[in-house]
Amino acid sequence: MTTDRDKPAFEPVLLDLSHDDDYTVLIHALEEYEGAMQNDADDERYRDAQGQTAVIPSQESEYQALADRARDLRLEIERQIDANGDARSGARG
């Protein structure tokens, strides 16, 4: 039996990246978000090392997971864009 927890939060979507700048905007946004989350994770690791997490629990693992997910999304988009370009090149012969 499947439960709501087994289902993804959202259905997969297909993005229309037909405008010349769409790919650039998307990749840069993901890179910026990845960097911000990585910085937050680094800050949390520093707080942990300084013993400053006794009052406020560390969120390092959550920030790191978000940074990793943004990187994985970016790499998957780049892979799909490259595969699409290769397929178009091959189709043109």
PDB file of C-alpha atoms in Angstrom:
ATOM      1  CA  MET A   1       0.000   0.000   0.000  1.00  0.00           C
ATOM      2  CA  THR A   2       1.363   3.427  -0.901  1.00  0.00           C
ATOM      3  CA  THR A   3       0.906   6.354   1.405  1.00  0.00           C
ATOM      4  CA  ASP A   4       1.147  10.097   0.886  1.00  0.00           C
ATOM      5  CA  ARG A   5       4.690   9.885   2.283  1.00  0.00           C
ATOM      6  CA  ASP A   6       5.639   7.611  -0.631  1.00  0.00           C
ATOM      7  CA  LYS A   7       4.508  10.156  -3.212  1.00  0.00           C
ATOM      8  CA  PRO A   8       6.681  13.048  -4.380  1.00  0.00           C
ATOM      9  CA  ALA A   9       5.695  16.487  -3.130  1.00  0.00           C
ATOM     10  CA  PHE A  10       5.189  17.667  -6.702  1.00  0.00           C
ATOM     11  CA  GLU A  11       4.630  16.054 -10.047  1.00  0.00           C
ATOM     12  CA  PRO A  12       7.591  16.286 -12.448  1.00  0.00           C
ATOM     13  CA  VAL A  13       7.460  19.340 -14.699  1.00  0.00           C
ATOM     14  CA  LEU A  14       8.957  20.209 -18.049  1.00  0.00           C
ATOM     15  CA  LEU A  15      10.438  23.693 -18.131  1.00  0.00           C
ATOM     16  CA  ASP A  16      10.234  25.776 -21.277  1.00  0.00           C
ATOM     17  CA  LEU A  17      13.804  27.063 -21.699  1.00  0.00           C
ATOM     18  CA  SER A  18      13.248  28.332 -25.221  1.00  0.00           C
ATOM     19  CA  HIS A  19      14.274  31.943 -24.553  1.00  0.00           C
ATOM     20  CA  ASP A  20      18.003  32.520 -25.064  1.00  0.00           C
ATOM     21  CA  ASP A  21      18.551  33.613 -21.443  1.00  0.00           C
ATOM     22  CA  ASP A  22      16.385  30.998 -19.688  1.00  0.00           C
ATOM     23  CA  TYR A  23      19.156  28.434 -19.223  1.00  0.00           C
ATOM     24  CA  THR A  24      21.583  31.071 -17.954  1.00  0.00           C
ATOM     25  CA  VAL A  25      19.077  32.486 -15.471  1.00  0.00           C
ATOM     26  CA  LEU A  26      18.163  29.053 -14.133  1.00  0.00           C
ATOM     27  CA  ILE A  27      21.738  27.832 -13.751  1.00  0.00           C
ATOM     28  CA  HIS A  28      22.939  31.061 -12.125  1.00  0.00           C
ATOM     29  CA  ALA A  29      20.003  31.033  -9.704  1.00  0.00           C
ATOM     30  CA  LEU A  30      20.787  27.446  -8.702  1.00  0.00           C
ATOM     31  CA  GLU A  31      24.499  28.236  -8.361  1.00  0.00           C
ATOM     32  CA  GLU A  32      23.715  31.250  -6.162  1.00  0.00           C
ATOM     33  CA  TYR A  33      21.316  29.251  -3.990  1.00  0.00           C
ATOM     34  CA  GLU A  34      23.819  26.396  -3.730  1.00  0.00           C
ATOM     35  CA  GLY A  35      26.502  28.864  -2.634  1.00  0.00           C
ATOM     36  CA  ALA A  36      24.240  30.513  -0.068  1.00  0.00           C
ATOM     37  CA  MET A  37      23.262  27.174   1.463  1.00  0.00           C
ATOM     38  CA  GLN A  38      26.904  26.027   1.466  1.00  0.00           C
ATOM     39  CA  ASN A  39      27.879  29.250   3.280  1.00  0.00           C
ATOM     40  CA  ASP A  40      25.117  28.689   5.835  1.00  0.00           C
ATOM     41  CA  ALA A  41      26.301  25.107   6.347  1.00  0.00           C
ATOM     42  CA  ASP A  42      29.885  26.324   6.792  1.00  0.00           C
ATOM     43  CA  ASP A  43      28.697  28.918   9.325  1.00  0.00           C
ATOM     44  CA  GLU A  44      26.840  26.205  11.224  1.00  0.00           C
ATOM     45  CA  ARG A  45      29.951  23.977  11.241  1.00  0.00           C
ATOM     46  CA  TYR A  46      31.904  26.910  12.665  1.00  0.00           C
ATOM     47  CA  ARG A  47      29.243  27.466  15.340  1.00  0.00           C
ATOM     48  CA  ASP A  48      29.417  23.756  16.183  1.00  0.00           C
ATOM     49  CA  ALA A  49      33.200  23.930  16.478  1.00  0.00           C
ATOM     50  CA  GLN A  50      32.907  26.951  18.775  1.00  0.00           C
ATOM     51  CA  GLY A  51      30.314  25.227  20.961  1.00  0.00           C
ATOM     52  CA  GLN A  52      27.656  27.784  20.088  1.00  0.00           C
ATOM     53  CA  THR A  53      24.909  25.285  19.257  1.00  0.00           C
ATOM     54  CA  ALA A  54      23.841  24.512  22.817  1.00  0.00           C
ATOM     55  CA  VAL A  55      21.065  27.146  22.766  1.00  0.00           C
ATOM     56  CA  ILE A  56      20.128  26.995  19.078  1.00  0.00           C
ATOM     57  CA  PRO A  57      20.486  23.545  17.496  1.00  0.00           C
ATOM     58  CA  SER A  58      22.701  23.328  14.434  1.00  0.00           C
ATOM     59  CA  GLN A  59      21.046  23.276  11.025  1.00  0.00           C
ATOM     60  CA  GLU A  60      24.270  22.341   9.228  1.00  0.00           C
ATOM     61  CA  SER A  61      22.940  19.078   7.840  1.00  0.00           C
ATOM     62  CA  GLU A  62      19.772  20.738   6.503  1.00  0.00           C
ATOM     63  CA  TYR A  63      21.744  23.526   4.821  1.00  0.00           C
ATOM     64  CA  GLN A  64      24.229  21.043   3.391  1.00  0.00           C
ATOM     65  CA  ALA A  65      21.395  18.877   2.044  1.00  0.00           C
ATOM     66  CA  LEU A  66      19.849  21.915   0.311  1.00  0.00           C
ATOM     67  CA  ALA A  67      23.219  22.901  -1.179  1.00  0.00           C
ATOM     68  CA  ASP A  68      23.745  19.329  -2.397  1.00  0.00           C
ATOM     69  CA  ARG A  69      20.239  19.195  -3.897  1.00  0.00           C
ATOM     70  CA  ALA A  70      20.726  22.513  -5.722  1.00  0.00           C
ATOM     71  CA  ARG A  71      24.022  21.199  -7.130  1.00  0.00           C
ATOM     72  CA  ASP A  72      22.389  17.927  -8.191  1.00  0.00           C
ATOM     73  CA  LEU A  73      19.528  19.792  -9.892  1.00  0.00           C
ATOM     74  CA  ARG A  74      21.975  22.069 -11.706  1.00  0.00           C
ATOM     75  CA  LEU A  75      24.078  19.137 -12.895  1.00  0.00           C
ATOM     76  CA  GLU A  76      20.995  17.240 -14.062  1.00  0.00           C
ATOM     77  CA  ILE A  77      19.751  20.271 -16.008  1.00  0.00           C
ATOM     78  CA  GLU A  78      23.176  20.682 -17.599  1.00  0.00           C
ATOM     79  CA  ARG A  79      23.222  16.968 -18.489  1.00  0.00           C
ATOM     80  CA  GLN A  80      19.791  17.170 -20.097  1.00  0.00           C
ATOM     81  CA  ILE A  81      20.671  20.345 -22.004  1.00  0.00           C
ATOM     82  CA  ASP A  82      23.868  18.712 -23.294  1.00  0.00           C
ATOM     83  CA  ALA A  83      22.001  15.532 -24.273  1.00  0.00           C
ATOM     84  CA  ASN A  84      19.353  17.603 -26.035  1.00  0.00           C
ATOM     85  CA  GLY A  85      22.023  19.522 -27.944  1.00  0.00           C
ATOM     86  CA  ASP A  86      23.800  16.296 -28.904  1.00  0.00           C
ATOM     87  CA  ALA A  87      20.514  14.780 -30.122  1.00  0.00           C
ATOM     88  CA  ARG A  88      19.737  17.868 -32.210  1.00  0.00           C
ATOM     89  CA  SER A  89      23.232  17.860 -33.685  1.00  0.00           C
ATOM     90  CA  GLY A  90      22.924  14.174 -34.541  1.00  0.00           C
ATOM     91  CA  ALA A  91      19.524  14.675 -36.101  1.00  0.00           C
ATOM     92  CA  ARG A  92      20.882  17.378 -38.393  1.00  0.00           C
ATOM     93  CA  GLY A  93      23.547  14.959 -39.544  1.00  0.00           C
TER      94      GLY A  93
END
